[in-house]
Amino acid sequence: AQSVTQPDIHITVSEGASLELRCNYSYGATPYLFWYVQSPGQGLQLLLKYFSGDTLVQGIKGFEAEFKRSQSSFNLRKPSVHWSDAAEYFCAVVIRGSNYKLTFGKGTLLTVNP
Amino acid sequence: EAGVAQSPRYKIIEKRQSVAFWCNPISGHATLYWYQQILGQGPKLLIQFQNNGVVDDSQLPKDRFSAERLKGVDSTLKIQPAKLEDSAVYLCASSLVQTGELFFGEGSRLTVL
């Protein structure tokens, strides 16, 4: 079945540590790929996106993600986490030519310890 | 530039009552979306409009949910009658072009007692 999987429900890191959030997808063709962030009580904000081309994409707030076709993955990374990065992170996909319906994973909640 | 506006931010109702949520998208955005986000889950698309036409409403529970987008701008999502499982945050989003780059409002949190 077609799906977006975020294996980690909750991750805790110390401020200043590096971060990697995992995302895998299961679709026949490579979809458009996105990471959104949701701070408590807020709507979602786009961090970065991948459509084609360079497989390492840069986003806002110092985040980056790497698309790996062989692993059907689009993992989000940040070299040094700040306390303000505590939020919920959602991986999402759009199947090309499907009315551009955005389908989300279940999210990963990030806690940052001081 | 003003963002996506939603109201009310919070609503508490009894089951079997009705409720309506309003959304004003970013000016010029032709595509409007309503998502349902249940606690602990990712947002689920309920309905997608392109201007004032429906593009996708395959996951909208049509026996109790309805949505309209008159004049291709503002939109209203209605639930009647509400059930306990409708407790969720209802997110409105809009986009200028259909690529998956959505701009979200802050959401309307519904609690059904």
CSV table of N, CA and C in Angstrom, one decimal, chain B residues 2-3 14-15 19 27 32-34 41 44 46 55 58 69 75 78 81 84 91-92 95-96 104 107-108 112:
chain,number,residue,atom,x,y,z
B,2,ALA,N,-0.8,39.0,4.5
B,2,ALA,CA,-1.5,38.3,5.5
B,2,ALA,C,-1.6,36.8,5.2
B,3,GLY,N,-1.6,36.0,6.3
B,3,GLY,CA,-1.6,34.6,6.2
B,3,GLY,C,-3.0,34.1,6.1
B,14,GLU,N,-21.5,19.8,22.4
B,14,GLU,CA,-22.0,18.5,22.8
B,14,GLU,C,-22.2,17.6,21.5
B,15,LYS,N,-22.1,16.3,21.7
B,15,LYS,CA,-22.3,15.4,20.5
B,15,LYS,C,-23.7,15.7,20.0
B,19,VAL,N,-21.5,22.5,14.1
B,19,VAL,CA,-20.5,23.5,14.2
B,19,VAL,C,-20.0,23.9,12.8
B,27,SER,N,-4.6,35.9,-0.2
B,27,SER,CA,-5.1,36.6,-1.4
B,27,SER,C,-4.5,36.1,-2.7
B,32,LEU,N,-7.6,25.7,-2.1
B,32,LEU,CA,-7.9,25.7,-0.7
B,32,LEU,C,-8.1,24.3,-0.2
B,33,TYR,N,-7.6,24.0,1.0
B,33,TYR,CA,-7.7,22.7,1.5
B,33,TYR,C,-8.2,22.8,3.0
B,34,TRP,N,-9.0,21.7,3.3
B,34,TRP,CA,-9.3,21.5,4.7
B,34,TRP,C,-8.7,20.1,5.1
B,41,GLN,N,-1.7,12.2,15.3
B,41,GLN,CA,-1.7,11.7,13.9
B,41,GLN,C,-1.3,12.9,13.0
B,44,LYS,N,-5.0,14.9,7.8
B,44,LYS,CA,-5.7,14.1,6.8
B,44,LYS,C,-6.5,15.0,5.9
B,46,LEU,N,-9.4,16.4,4.0
B,46,LEU,CA,-10.9,16.3,3.9
B,46,LEU,C,-11.4,16.7,2.6
B,55,VAL,N,-12.0,19.5,-6.0
B,55,VAL,CA,-11.0,18.7,-6.7
B,55,VAL,C,-11.0,17.3,-6.1
B,58,SER,N,-12.7,12.8,-1.4
B,58,SER,CA,-12.8,11.4,-1.2
B,58,SER,C,-12.8,10.9,0.3
B,69,ARG,N,-17.1,26.7,-0.9
B,69,ARG,CA,-16.2,27.9,-1.1
B,69,ARG,C,-16.9,28.7,-2.2
B,75,SER,N,-14.0,30.0,2.7
B,75,SER,CA,-14.6,28.7,2.7
B,75,SER,C,-15.1,28.4,4.1
B,78,LYS,N,-18.6,22.6,7.7
B,78,LYS,CA,-19.6,22.4,8.7
B,78,LYS,C,-19.7,20.9,9.1
B,81,PRO,N,-24.6,16.1,12.3
B,81,PRO,CA,-24.3,16.3,13.7
B,81,PRO,C,-22.9,15.8,14.1
B,84,LEU,N,-18.3,12.2,18.8
B,84,LEU,CA,-17.1,12.3,19.7
B,84,LEU,C,-15.8,12.2,18.9
B,91,LEU,N,-7.6,22.2,10.1
B,91,LEU,CA,-6.6,23.1,9.5
B,91,LEU,C,-7.0,23.5,8.1
B,92,CYS,N,-7.0,24.7,7.8
B,92,CYS,CA,-7.2,25.2,6.5
B,92,CYS,C,-5.9,25.6,5.9
B,95,SER,N,-2.8,27.4,-1.4
B,95,SER,CA,-1.6,27.4,-2.2
B,95,SER,C,-1.9,28.2,-3.5
B,96,LEU,N,-0.8,28.8,-4.0
B,96,LEU,CA,-0.9,29.6,-5.2
B,96,LEU,C,-0.9,28.6,-6.5
B,104,PHE,N,-0.5,27.2,5.8
B,104,PHE,CA,-1.5,26.7,6.8
B,104,PHE,C,-1.9,27.9,7.7
B,107,GLY,N,-5.4,26.8,12.7
B,107,GLY,CA,-6.3,25.7,13.0
B,107,GLY,C,-7.4,26.1,13.9
B,108,SER,N,-8.4,25.3,13.9
B,108,SER,CA,-9.6,25.4,14.8
B,108,SER,C,-9.7,24.1,15.6
B,112,VAL,N,-15.6,17.7,21.2
B,112,VAL,CA,-17.0,17.2,21.2
B,112,VAL,C,-17.1,16.4,22.5
